[in-house]
Amino acid sequence: MAVAGDFPEDLTRDILLRIPVKSVSRFRCVHKTWDSLFNSSSFIITHFNNSNKKGHNFMMLMIPYDETVDKNWYLTQLRFRLFTRDKFNVYLNLEGEAPFRITSRNHVYSLFYPFVGFCNGLVCLHNYLQQPEQIVLYNPCLKQHKIIQPPIDFNVSEFRDRVLGFGYDSVNNDYKVVYWRKREGHGIRTQLAQVYTLGTNSWRDVDPPVNITFIKVPTNFQAFLNGSIHWWGKDVKNIGCQVIVSFKVCSEEFQVFHLPDYVPRPKRLANLNFDQIGIYVCRDLLCVSVATICDQYLNQSYDIWAMGRYGVQESWTRLFVVDNEQRPDPFSYFKGIEMNGELVWSRTSSTDRVWVTVNYADNEKFHDIKFGYDDRFPEFPVVTYTESLVSLK
């Protein structure tokens, strides 16, 4: 590295591994050896792991912004914002940088859920209002995206119920998208699953689990941990038995984790008609949240459970209870738990201005993240995001 002067090469590399992605991107033009270094798989992986261990991660919000096309049609754009985790200041504001826009009728898009998951600095989105559908991989920090066409042999009209997953194959240093559909009717259930591999840019069939299917949760998404994607599922032969469905990204195999019997079944809102359940990664543990109280009168209580030893059913432990005492005010809604244990709430003021409030279960201090008056509340997840140099070009 001639540009490094008298600095030893290993010391120069160690310094560069500590520099944020935005700075590394600017340094590509310093010398061709640096550009080559920043593109190497070993540097990208080490840089990400170093940033992750040092806590250089952010809170990501995806905020829908609508523009009126005519009387009944709207154009929805996703605005991505990264906030620092100490003072919750804006670190990166991507206005107009979302990889796609969606035209919908009567705000119908806000009722759907385009966010699939995130992994190693990449975000996976699913635009299924457009035909043909689009699956998008997006690196917000590098402002790069790749559009993936879904498998063409799925009959959209017959297999409308689906769940997607996104994860990293550490053995082959590759990224994969899982597309899992089901069709139910007249006592017959058919399931199809396929996996897309970024490196080969191709789909192939995989065997779905037997007698297990997914639960499509409109307000939550997957959890990626230990090389596996996790969703809420159910045992179709044991009515009411909910499970965690796991997909090992490397071996492309499904696995099932059972919940302990004393985890309560989620309560169903009579008027809103959705289950108050969630699945997360918190403190490097697989966690689930289940509503024990949730009604139209804003009485809320959630149990947060963690699997202390991954894959061991007996290790499920209740971390804490989220109830009305943790709420910032009577009109706030619990949205989920973040990687480091932060509780996330949505709030609406008397002027209809919306914001996110963050606190810890054992900390009464609240942090507010407010939005502009032209923004709607992010109906998509608030996630912990770690920037990375993973390129999609």
XYZ file of C-alpha atoms in Angstrom:
393
model
C 0.000 0.000 0.000
C 2.197 2.778 -1.297
C -0.155 5.534 -0.196
C 0.192 4.460 3.416
C 3.706 5.885 3.689
C 5.735 4.264 6.460
C 2.698 2.588 8.036
C 2.894 -1.213 8.042
C 0.254 -2.843 5.862
C -1.371 -4.745 8.725
C -1.645 -1.555 10.809
C -3.196 0.334 7.894
C -5.738 -2.443 7.422
C -6.566 -2.444 11.116
C -7.240 1.304 11.020
C -9.424 1.021 7.918
C -11.476 -1.731 9.566
C -12.547 0.770 12.229
C -13.754 3.435 9.807
C -17.502 3.845 9.106
C -18.921 2.730 5.777
C -19.527 6.284 4.573
C -15.833 7.103 5.024
C -14.636 3.843 3.476
C -16.765 4.582 0.398
C -15.047 7.945 -0.021
C -11.582 6.399 0.417
C -12.020 4.064 -2.565
C -10.542 6.708 -4.855
C -7.369 7.136 -2.746
C -5.579 4.212 -4.377
C -6.505 1.177 -6.425
C -5.083 -1.136 -3.743
C -7.559 0.311 -1.242
C -10.447 -0.130 -3.658
C -9.412 -3.748 -4.168
C -9.127 -4.236 -0.405
C -12.600 -2.815 0.248
C -14.078 -5.209 -2.321
C -12.488 -8.326 -0.809
C -14.800 -10.725 1.046
C -12.453 -11.048 4.016
C -12.319 -7.276 4.553
C -16.102 -6.869 4.175
C -16.850 -9.637 6.695
C -14.217 -8.476 9.199
C -15.330 -4.853 8.879
C -18.937 -5.816 9.588
C -18.060 -8.011 12.566
C -15.777 -5.332 13.977
C -18.485 -2.685 13.686
C -21.052 -5.037 15.187
C -18.895 -5.870 18.203
C -18.095 -2.214 18.815
C -21.783 -1.358 18.880
C -21.671 0.743 15.711
C -25.255 -0.019 14.888
C -28.258 2.165 14.380
C -32.006 2.224 14.691
C -33.654 2.007 11.279
C -37.103 3.378 10.516
C -38.973 2.962 7.241
C -41.534 5.719 6.890
C -44.239 5.574 4.182
C -44.867 8.844 2.398
C -47.922 9.163 0.127
C -48.447 11.383 -2.874
C -51.918 11.700 -4.401
C -52.088 10.565 -8.008
C -55.814 11.209 -8.467
C -58.995 10.890 -6.413
C -58.506 7.254 -5.379
C -54.897 6.389 -6.223
C -51.757 7.078 -4.211
C -48.058 6.741 -4.835
C -46.240 5.396 -1.754
C -42.531 5.872 -1.264
C -40.497 4.421 1.603
C -38.161 6.830 3.371
C -35.308 5.175 5.216
C -33.739 6.858 8.236
C -30.931 5.676 10.488
C -30.656 7.050 14.026
C -27.704 6.837 16.404
C -28.351 4.658 19.423
C -27.000 7.059 22.045
C -28.793 10.346 21.344
C -31.130 9.075 18.615
C -29.959 11.752 16.208
C -30.358 11.257 12.461
C -27.266 9.500 11.099
C -28.484 8.917 7.571
C -31.605 10.285 5.903
C -32.443 8.665 2.568
C -35.104 10.899 1.065
C -36.131 9.610 -2.335
C -33.573 6.773 -2.253
C -35.974 3.871 -1.745
C -35.520 1.207 -4.425
C -39.146 1.286 -5.561
C -42.405 3.210 -5.372
C -45.823 1.617 -5.259
C -49.119 2.819 -6.659
C -52.116 1.672 -4.631
C -55.807 2.389 -4.309
C -57.183 4.103 -1.180
C -53.955 3.683 0.796
C -54.265 -0.095 0.504
C -50.468 -0.373 0.551
C -50.361 0.709 4.179
C -52.340 -2.427 5.018
C -49.692 -4.670 3.492
C -46.239 -5.500 4.691
C -43.278 -5.059 2.326
C -40.467 -5.641 4.826
C -39.044 -9.179 4.797
C -35.910 -8.941 6.922
C -32.369 -7.655 7.196
C -28.968 -9.304 7.438
C -25.360 -8.051 7.348
C -26.371 -4.555 6.309
C -28.751 -5.692 3.561
C -32.504 -5.112 3.710
C -34.970 -7.377 1.886
C -38.255 -5.880 0.658
C -41.206 -7.408 -1.169
C -43.382 -5.399 -3.538
C -46.308 -7.734 -4.158
C -48.861 -5.150 -5.235
C -47.011 -4.812 -8.500
C -47.368 -7.520 -11.140
C -45.055 -9.212 -11.687
C -43.986 -9.061 -8.063
C -40.587 -7.721 -7.076
C -38.217 -8.809 -4.339
C -35.587 -6.179 -3.617
C -32.254 -6.435 -1.793
C -31.082 -3.015 -0.633
C -27.967 -1.626 1.062
C -29.035 1.809 2.358
C -25.508 2.937 3.233
C -24.101 2.156 -0.212
C -27.380 3.184 -1.910
C -27.330 0.001 -3.963
C -30.193 -2.346 -4.720
C -30.918 -5.470 -6.752
C -34.358 -6.456 -8.036
C -35.137 -10.181 -7.931
C -38.012 -11.648 -9.887
C -39.922 -14.235 -7.825
C -40.121 -17.846 -9.041
C -42.325 -17.929 -12.118
C -43.864 -21.341 -11.492
C -45.870 -20.173 -8.479
C -49.516 -19.580 -9.350
C -50.242 -16.237 -7.693
C -54.020 -16.629 -7.923
C -53.954 -19.996 -6.154
C -51.192 -19.408 -3.600
C -51.969 -15.984 -2.189
C -50.840 -16.672 1.372
C -47.075 -16.461 1.654
C -44.144 -15.688 3.885
C -40.645 -14.701 2.826
C -37.303 -14.986 4.587
C -33.837 -13.569 4.075
C -30.532 -14.786 5.512
C -26.793 -15.310 5.114
C -25.063 -18.554 4.162
C -21.784 -18.355 6.093
C -20.416 -21.554 4.554
C -20.626 -20.267 0.986
C -20.492 -16.538 1.815
C -23.779 -15.978 0.008
C -27.277 -14.596 0.625
C -30.563 -16.402 0.157
C -34.258 -15.540 -0.040
C -36.900 -18.101 0.946
C -40.321 -17.932 -0.738
C -42.891 -20.133 1.018
C -46.529 -20.316 -0.111
C -49.563 -22.272 0.957
C -53.060 -22.968 -0.345
C -55.855 -24.207 1.896
C -59.394 -25.196 1.104
C -61.858 -28.110 1.309
C -59.666 -29.796 3.888
C -56.665 -29.825 1.561
C -53.436 -27.938 2.219
C -50.695 -27.548 -0.361
C -47.347 -25.926 0.393
C -44.558 -24.873 -1.947
C -41.144 -23.503 -1.018
C -38.252 -22.233 -3.104
C -34.903 -20.637 -2.332
C -33.119 -17.924 -4.294
C -29.304 -17.739 -4.098
C -27.733 -14.371 -4.813
C -24.447 -15.816 -6.087
C -26.101 -17.941 -8.785
C -29.075 -15.616 -9.346
C -31.400 -18.616 -9.505
C -34.278 -20.360 -7.687
C -34.649 -24.012 -6.754
C -37.249 -26.085 -4.913
C -36.899 -27.175 -1.299
C -39.112 -29.479 0.738
C -41.493 -27.609 3.094
C -41.969 -29.021 6.593
C -44.530 -31.795 7.097
C -47.638 -30.962 9.174
C -46.194 -27.538 10.009
C -47.086 -24.275 8.342
C -46.431 -20.587 8.914
C -48.576 -17.991 10.627
C -48.672 -14.783 8.632
C -48.272 -12.010 11.195
C -49.052 -8.566 9.723
C -47.163 -6.546 12.306
C -43.947 -8.506 12.641
C -41.386 -10.237 10.500
C -38.657 -12.855 10.648
C -35.756 -13.212 13.066
C -32.334 -14.248 11.731
C -30.051 -15.907 14.287
C -27.450 -18.691 14.293
C -27.560 -18.963 10.519
C -31.315 -19.626 10.512
C -34.458 -17.707 9.603
C -37.309 -17.955 12.112
C -41.044 -17.373 11.718
C -44.132 -18.009 13.824
C -45.813 -21.265 12.801
C -48.425 -23.785 13.833
C -48.819 -27.542 14.061
C -51.691 -28.301 11.689
C -52.457 -31.617 13.423
C -52.566 -30.074 16.874
C -55.073 -27.237 16.725
C -53.918 -24.212 18.672
C -50.335 -25.436 18.996
C -48.015 -22.625 17.958
C -44.359 -23.239 17.164
C -41.287 -21.484 15.840
C -40.373 -22.585 12.318
C -36.659 -22.373 11.537
C -34.942 -22.548 8.146
C -31.214 -23.322 8.116
C -29.807 -21.146 5.355
C -26.671 -23.224 4.739
C -28.306 -26.674 4.537
C -31.699 -25.361 3.339
C -33.616 -27.480 5.854
C -36.640 -26.625 7.969
C -36.685 -27.226 11.708
C -39.342 -26.751 14.399
C -38.946 -25.343 17.912
C -41.760 -25.866 20.370
C -42.787 -23.297 22.943
C -43.213 -24.322 26.583
C -46.751 -25.164 27.625
C -46.917 -22.220 29.999
C -46.458 -19.626 27.265
C -49.978 -18.182 26.941
C -51.798 -18.193 23.645
C -51.997 -14.680 22.184
C -55.178 -12.730 22.717
C -57.115 -11.654 19.648
C -58.466 -8.152 19.295
C -62.158 -8.480 18.564
C -62.320 -5.366 16.401
C -58.870 -5.268 14.763
C -58.652 -9.006 14.082
C -54.942 -9.743 14.379
C -52.785 -11.667 16.816
C -50.481 -9.728 19.109
C -47.378 -11.862 18.708
C -43.832 -11.068 17.619
C -40.473 -12.713 17.069
C -37.138 -10.947 17.601
C -33.433 -11.257 18.281
C -32.641 -9.592 21.595
C -29.275 -9.777 23.368
C -28.213 -12.515 20.931
C -31.164 -14.665 21.992
C -34.219 -15.816 20.093
C -37.182 -14.039 21.693
C -40.947 -14.006 21.288
C -43.595 -11.641 22.605
C -47.127 -12.815 23.374
C -50.022 -10.606 24.419
C -51.608 -11.624 27.713
C -53.903 -8.593 27.721
C -54.729 -6.554 24.644
C -58.074 -4.887 24.048
C -59.713 -1.935 22.370
C -59.465 0.059 25.612
C -55.676 0.271 25.304
C -55.046 -2.179 28.124
C -51.834 -3.914 27.079
C -49.579 -6.515 28.621
C -46.973 -8.675 26.867
C -44.743 -11.480 28.062
C -41.260 -11.495 26.490
C -39.738 -14.985 26.364
C -36.159 -15.885 25.412
C -34.597 -19.207 24.429
C -31.576 -19.259 26.731
C -29.857 -22.110 24.860
C -30.559 -22.114 21.177
C -32.650 -25.101 20.118
C -33.326 -26.292 23.678
C -37.022 -26.087 24.489
C -36.448 -26.371 28.250
C -34.357 -23.193 28.163
C -37.280 -20.861 27.403
C -37.325 -18.166 30.096
C -39.569 -15.187 30.593
C -37.297 -12.129 30.429
C -39.842 -9.583 31.584
C -43.404 -8.349 31.267
C -44.278 -5.259 29.261
C -47.393 -3.663 30.716
C -49.066 -0.287 31.152
C -46.411 0.869 33.619
C -43.778 0.883 30.874
C -45.931 2.847 28.447
C -44.900 6.468 27.757
C -48.552 7.536 27.947
C -52.035 5.962 27.727
C -52.142 6.398 23.943
C -48.931 4.588 23.045
C -48.754 1.172 21.395
C -46.084 -1.463 21.919
C -44.309 -2.138 18.603
C -41.611 -4.588 19.675
C -38.220 -5.127 21.276
C -34.850 -4.336 19.722
C -31.525 -6.159 19.691
C -30.171 -4.567 22.855
C -33.417 -4.795 24.828
C -34.992 -1.482 23.893
C -38.776 -1.341 23.929
C -40.303 0.524 20.992
C -43.630 2.360 21.164
C -45.713 4.360 18.709
C -47.419 7.536 19.872
C -49.851 10.046 18.380
C -50.341 13.594 19.658
C -53.522 15.673 19.701
C -52.339 17.263 16.440
C -52.017 13.816 14.831
C -48.257 14.179 14.722
C -46.630 10.794 15.250
C -43.366 9.640 16.740
C -41.506 6.649 18.117
C -40.547 6.367 21.766
C -37.789 4.063 23.012
C -37.003 2.900 26.522
C -35.699 -0.140 28.392
C -37.786 -2.476 30.517
C -35.726 -1.554 33.605
C -35.285 2.142 32.746
C -37.897 4.868 33.072
C -36.043 7.195 30.693
C -37.747 7.665 27.337
C -36.224 8.794 24.047
C -38.524 10.362 21.463
C -37.981 10.239 17.699
C -40.372 12.666 16.025
C -41.294 12.964 12.374
C -42.490 15.717 10.087
C -46.154 16.496 9.760
C -46.210 15.023 6.253
C -44.970 11.641 7.496
C -47.159 8.760 8.565
C -46.118 6.433 11.356
C -43.853 3.625 10.153
C -46.216 0.680 10.098
C -43.201 -1.444 9.324
C -40.723 -2.665 11.935
C -38.243 -0.526 13.796
C -35.055 -2.577 13.547
C -31.452 -2.551 14.717
C -29.300 -1.978 11.656
C -25.532 -2.423 11.285
C -23.984 -0.788 8.220
C -21.882 -2.909 5.918
C -19.834 -2.878 2.711
C -21.758 -5.770 1.132
C -22.151 -4.748 -2.498
C -25.017 -5.640 -4.797
C -23.201 -4.687 -7.991
